[in-house]
PDB file of C-alpha atoms in Angstrom:
ATOM      1  CA  MET I  83     -63.100  39.320  81.535  1.00  0.00           C
ATOM      2  CA  THR I  84     -63.549  38.973  77.901  1.00  0.00           C
ATOM      3  CA  SER I  85     -60.552  40.288  76.562  1.00  0.00           C
ATOM      4  CA  HIS I  86     -58.481  37.591  79.344  1.00  0.00           C
ATOM      5  CA  ARG I  87     -60.652  35.111  77.873  1.00  0.00           C
ATOM      6  CA  ARG I  88     -59.780  35.507  74.235  1.00  0.00           C
ATOM      7  CA  LEU I  89     -56.030  35.997  75.444  1.00  0.00           C
ATOM      8  CA  CYS I  90     -56.079  32.280  76.728  1.00  0.00           C
ATOM      9  CA  ARG I  91     -57.772  31.028  73.583  1.00  0.00           C
ATOM     10  CA  ARG I  92     -55.561  32.490  71.724  1.00  0.00           C
ATOM     11  CA  ALA I  93     -52.558  31.387  73.527  1.00  0.00           C
ATOM     12  CA  ARG I  94     -54.354  27.791  73.456  1.00  0.00           C
ATOM     13  CA  ASP I  95     -54.724  27.728  70.102  1.00  0.00           C
ATOM     14  CA  ASP I  96     -50.729  28.617  69.444  1.00  0.00           C
ATOM     15  CA  ARG I  97     -49.980  24.941  70.866  1.00  0.00           C
ATOM     16  CA  GLY I  98     -48.100  23.202  68.398  1.00  0.00           C
ATOM     17  CA  SER I  99     -47.411  25.430  66.364  1.00  0.00           C
ATOM     18  CA  ALA I 100     -43.566  25.140  67.033  1.00  0.00           C
ATOM     19  CA  ALA I 101     -43.419  21.478  66.389  1.00  0.00           C
ATOM     20  CA  ILE I 102     -45.370  21.997  62.973  1.00  0.00           C
ATOM     21  CA  GLU I 103     -42.676  24.658  62.110  1.00  0.00           C
ATOM     22  CA  ALA I 104     -40.052  22.153  63.035  1.00  0.00           C
ATOM     23  CA  VAL I 105     -41.517  19.317  61.057  1.00  0.00           C
ATOM     24  CA  ILE I 106     -41.624  21.633  57.840  1.00  0.00           C
ATOM     25  CA  GLY I 107     -38.850  23.735  58.754  1.00  0.00           C
ATOM     26  CA  VAL I 108     -35.691  21.035  59.575  1.00  0.00           C
ATOM     27  CA  PRO I 109     -36.000  18.527  56.845  1.00  0.00           C
ATOM     28  CA  ALA I 110     -35.948  22.137  54.386  1.00  0.00           C
ATOM     29  CA  PHE I 111     -32.900  22.773  55.835  1.00  0.00           C
ATOM     30  CA  LEU I 112     -30.864  19.772  56.186  1.00  0.00           C
ATOM     31  CA  LEU I 113     -31.904  19.472  52.417  1.00  0.00           C
ATOM     32  CA  PHE I 114     -30.378  23.146  51.529  1.00  0.00           C
ATOM     33  CA  VAL I 115     -27.397  21.736  53.723  1.00  0.00           C
ATOM     34  CA  GLY I 116     -27.288  18.450  51.736  1.00  0.00           C
ATOM     35  CA  LEU I 117     -27.082  20.871  48.647  1.00  0.00           C
ATOM     36  CA  ILE I 118     -24.265  23.297  49.625  1.00  0.00           C
ATOM     37  CA  ILE I 119     -22.401  20.099  50.543  1.00  0.00           C
ATOM     38  CA  PHE I 120     -23.050  18.559  46.955  1.00  0.00           C
ATOM     39  CA  ALA I 121     -21.931  21.500  45.277  1.00  0.00           C
ATOM     40  CA  GLY I 122     -18.969  22.141  47.336  1.00  0.00           C
ATOM     41  CA  ARG I 123     -17.454  18.695  46.625  1.00  0.00           C
ATOM     42  CA  VAL I 124     -18.217  18.895  43.139  1.00  0.00           C
ATOM     43  CA  ALA I 125     -16.223  22.325  43.108  1.00  0.00           C
ATOM     44  CA  VAL I 126     -13.603  21.008  44.709  1.00  0.00           C
ATOM     45  CA  ALA I 127     -13.206  17.262  42.462  1.00  0.00           C
ATOM     46  CA  HIS I 128     -13.595  20.004  39.082  1.00  0.00           C
ATOM     47  CA  GLN I 129     -10.506  21.854  40.817  1.00  0.00           C
ATOM     48  CA  ALA I 130      -8.338  18.743  41.410  1.00  0.00           C
ATOM     49  CA  VAL I 131      -9.602  17.230  37.734  1.00  0.00           C
ATOM     50  CA  GLU I 132      -8.294  20.641  36.276  1.00  0.00           C
ATOM     51  CA  SER I 133      -5.093  20.687  38.070  1.00  0.00           C
ATOM     52  CA  ALA I 134      -4.122  16.966  37.414  1.00  0.00           C
ATOM     53  CA  THR I 135      -5.037  17.798  33.673  1.00  0.00           C
ATOM     54  CA  SER I 136      -2.813  20.592  33.918  1.00  0.00           C
ATOM     55  CA  ALA I 137       0.019  18.594  35.483  1.00  0.00           C
ATOM     56  CA  ALA I 138      -0.445  15.851  32.866  1.00  0.00           C
ATOM     57  CA  ALA I 139      -0.168  18.221  29.647  1.00  0.00           C
ATOM     58  CA  ARG I 140       2.462  19.786  31.136  1.00  0.00           C
ATOM     59  CA  SER I 141       4.428  16.285  31.904  1.00  0.00           C
ATOM     60  CA  ALA I 142       3.463  15.107  28.237  1.00  0.00           C
ATOM     61  CA  SER I 143       5.031  18.196  26.801  1.00  0.00           C
ATOM     62  CA  ILE I 144       8.442  17.842  28.290  1.00  0.00           C
ATOM     63  CA  ALA I 145       8.659  14.112  27.666  1.00  0.00           C
ATOM     64  CA  ARG I 146      10.866  13.454  24.855  1.00  0.00           C
ATOM     65  CA  THR I 147       8.813  10.680  22.867  1.00  0.00           C
ATOM     66  CA  GLN I 148       5.504  10.328  21.866  1.00  0.00           C
ATOM     67  CA  GLN I 149       5.160   6.848  23.941  1.00  0.00           C
ATOM     68  CA  ALA I 150       6.788   8.655  26.945  1.00  0.00           C
ATOM     69  CA  ALA I 151       4.606  11.502  26.687  1.00  0.00           C
ATOM     70  CA  VAL I 152       1.468   9.416  26.954  1.00  0.00           C
ATOM     71  CA  ALA I 153       2.868   7.752  30.034  1.00  0.00           C
ATOM     72  CA  ASP I 154       4.093  10.416  31.791  1.00  0.00           C
ATOM     73  CA  ALA I 155       1.032  12.497  31.596  1.00  0.00           C
ATOM     74  CA  ARG I 156      -1.064   9.270  32.754  1.00  0.00           C
ATOM     75  CA  SER I 157       1.440   8.874  35.730  1.00  0.00           C
ATOM     76  CA  ALA I 158       1.376  12.691  36.791  1.00  0.00           C
ATOM     77  CA  ALA I 159      -2.551  13.013  36.653  1.00  0.00           C
ATOM     78  CA  ALA I 160      -2.994   9.936  39.084  1.00  0.00           C
ATOM     79  CA  ALA I 161      -0.090  11.109  41.437  1.00  0.00           C
ATOM     80  CA  ASN I 162      -2.152  14.708  41.073  1.00  0.00           C
ATOM     81  CA  LEU I 163      -5.436  13.097  42.169  1.00  0.00           C
ATOM     82  CA  THR I 164      -3.766  10.859  44.682  1.00  0.00           C
ATOM     83  CA  GLU I 165      -2.192  14.077  46.247  1.00  0.00           C
ATOM     84  CA  GLN I 166      -5.104  15.754  46.283  1.00  0.00           C
ATOM     85  CA  ASP I 167      -7.159  13.444  47.859  1.00  0.00           C
ATOM     86  CA  ILE I 168      -9.561  12.756  45.437  1.00  0.00           C
ATOM     87  CA  HIS I 169     -11.484   9.449  45.036  1.00  0.00           C
ATOM     88  CA  CYS I 170     -12.727   8.879  41.774  1.00  0.00           C
ATOM     89  CA  VAL I 171     -15.002   5.726  40.974  1.00  0.00           C
ATOM     90  CA  THR I 172     -13.345   5.524  37.556  1.00  0.00           C
ATOM     91  CA  ALA I 173     -10.374   7.884  36.524  1.00  0.00           C
ATOM     92  CA  ARG I 174      -9.653   8.215  32.342  1.00  0.00           C
ATOM     93  CA  VAL I 175      -6.601  10.377  31.040  1.00  0.00           C
ATOM     94  CA  GLU I 176      -6.596  10.573  27.249  1.00  0.00           C
ATOM     95  CA  VAL I 177      -3.771  12.373  25.947  1.00  0.00           C
ATOM     96  CA  ASP I 178      -3.627  13.487  22.281  1.00  0.00           C
ATOM     97  CA  ALA I 179       0.594  13.573  21.625  1.00  0.00           C
ATOM     98  CA  ALA I 180       0.769  13.758  18.200  1.00  0.00           C
ATOM     99  CA  GLY I 181       2.313  16.880  18.010  1.00  0.00           C
ATOM    100  CA  PHE I 182       5.736  15.355  18.759  1.00  0.00           C
ATOM    101  CA  GLY I 183       5.426  13.719  14.719  1.00  0.00           C
ATOM    102  CA  ALA I 184       5.561  17.878  13.725  1.00  0.00           C
ATOM    103  CA  PRO I 185       9.338  18.530  11.778  1.00  0.00           C
ATOM    104  CA  VAL I 186      11.398  20.422  14.513  1.00  0.00           C
ATOM    105  CA  GLY I 187      10.833  24.116  13.914  1.00  0.00           C
ATOM    106  CA  THR I 188       7.071  23.841  13.696  1.00  0.00           C
ATOM    107  CA  PRO I 189       4.498  25.036  16.522  1.00  0.00           C
ATOM    108  CA  ALA I 190       3.043  21.590  17.976  1.00  0.00           C
ATOM    109  CA  ALA I 191       1.261  20.631  21.241  1.00  0.00           C
ATOM    110  CA  VAL I 192       0.391  18.069  23.559  1.00  0.00           C
ATOM    111  CA  THR I 193      -3.531  17.574  24.769  1.00  0.00           C
ATOM    112  CA  ALA I 194      -4.606  15.908  28.168  1.00  0.00           C
ATOM    113  CA  THR I 195      -8.090  15.232  29.122  1.00  0.00           C
ATOM    114  CA  VAL I 196      -8.903  13.956  32.493  1.00  0.00           C
ATOM    115  CA  SER I 197     -12.253  12.394  33.196  1.00  0.00           C
ATOM    116  CA  CYS I 198     -13.237  11.535  37.069  1.00  0.00           C
ATOM    117  CA  VAL I 199     -16.417   9.918  38.193  1.00  0.00           C
ATOM    118  CA  VAL I 200     -16.658  11.196  41.660  1.00  0.00           C
ATOM    119  CA  ASP I 201     -19.155   9.543  44.125  1.00  0.00           C
ATOM    120  CA  LEU I 202     -21.617  11.255  45.916  1.00  0.00           C
ATOM    121  CA  ALA I 203     -23.832   8.366  47.112  1.00  0.00           C
ATOM    122  CA  ASP I 204     -22.707   9.105  50.554  1.00  0.00           C
ATOM    123  CA  LEU I 205     -24.918  12.362  50.802  1.00  0.00           C
ATOM    124  CA  ALA I 206     -28.138  10.556  50.404  1.00  0.00           C
ATOM    125  CA  VAL I 207     -29.946  13.969  49.487  1.00  0.00           C
ATOM    126  CA  PRO I 208     -33.136  13.931  47.183  1.00  0.00           C
ATOM    127  CA  GLY I 209     -32.411  14.568  43.537  1.00  0.00           C
ATOM    128  CA  VAL I 210     -28.921  14.473  43.827  1.00  0.00           C
ATOM    129  CA  PRO I 211     -26.999  11.448  41.311  1.00  0.00           C
ATOM    130  CA  GLY I 212     -25.027   8.948  42.901  1.00  0.00           C
ATOM    131  CA  THR I 213     -21.993  10.316  40.850  1.00  0.00           C
ATOM    132  CA  ARG I 214     -21.127  13.186  38.797  1.00  0.00           C
ATOM    133  CA  THR I 215     -18.210  13.352  35.961  1.00  0.00           C
ATOM    134  CA  VAL I 216     -15.942  15.732  36.068  1.00  0.00           C
ATOM    135  CA  THR I 217     -13.984  16.449  33.047  1.00  0.00           C
ATOM    136  CA  ALA I 218     -11.311  18.864  32.074  1.00  0.00           C
ATOM    137  CA  THR I 219      -8.977  19.463  28.856  1.00  0.00           C
ATOM    138  CA  MET I 220      -5.765  21.247  28.754  1.00  0.00           C
ATOM    139  CA  THR I 221      -2.464  21.767  26.224  1.00  0.00           C
ATOM    140  CA  SER I 222       0.655  22.537  26.607  1.00  0.00           C
ATOM    141  CA  PRO I 223       3.144  23.435  23.972  1.00  0.00           C
ATOM    142  CA  ILE I 224       6.001  21.619  22.919  1.00  0.00           C
ATOM    143  CA  ASP I 225       9.202  23.302  22.440  1.00  0.00           C
ATOM    144  CA  THR I 226       9.286  24.527  18.847  1.00  0.00           C
ATOM    145  CA  TYR I 227      12.811  23.676  18.456  1.00  0.00           C
ATOM    146  CA  ARG I 228      13.427  20.331  20.521  1.00  0.00           C
ATOM    147  CA  GLU I 229      14.688  17.478  18.915  1.00  0.00           C
ATOM    148  CA  ARG I 230      11.911  14.940  18.486  1.00  0.00           C
TER     149      ARG I 230
END
């Protein structure tokens, strides 16, 4: 009988432990899932910004004039971000098209930098900022013997 009482007492002592484990475990699990979603969204945004920067640099490098290069780069970056469904709070495209001033036969390049402020406020995960700035820079050569 004594062992039976100990088993009954132990069974009664375990009551409520599942609820306590759930109270501790579920928020920790949700935080972990939220951090994974945060990392995924930042990685997708980074890839999209790199793609937009590459498109901007390439578009600028095939333009005929410095002014057209800047306009084409901005247009290509905006179109690329839109195609990839990346919603930037603010997007900035900077183009260094000084290579168009180099004499024909001299190697030159165009550099584009795209910055996108990604909105993460909808995640509501403790410790995660409301926005994150993702920036990428790419360079594309200008044809050395093209008329400028």
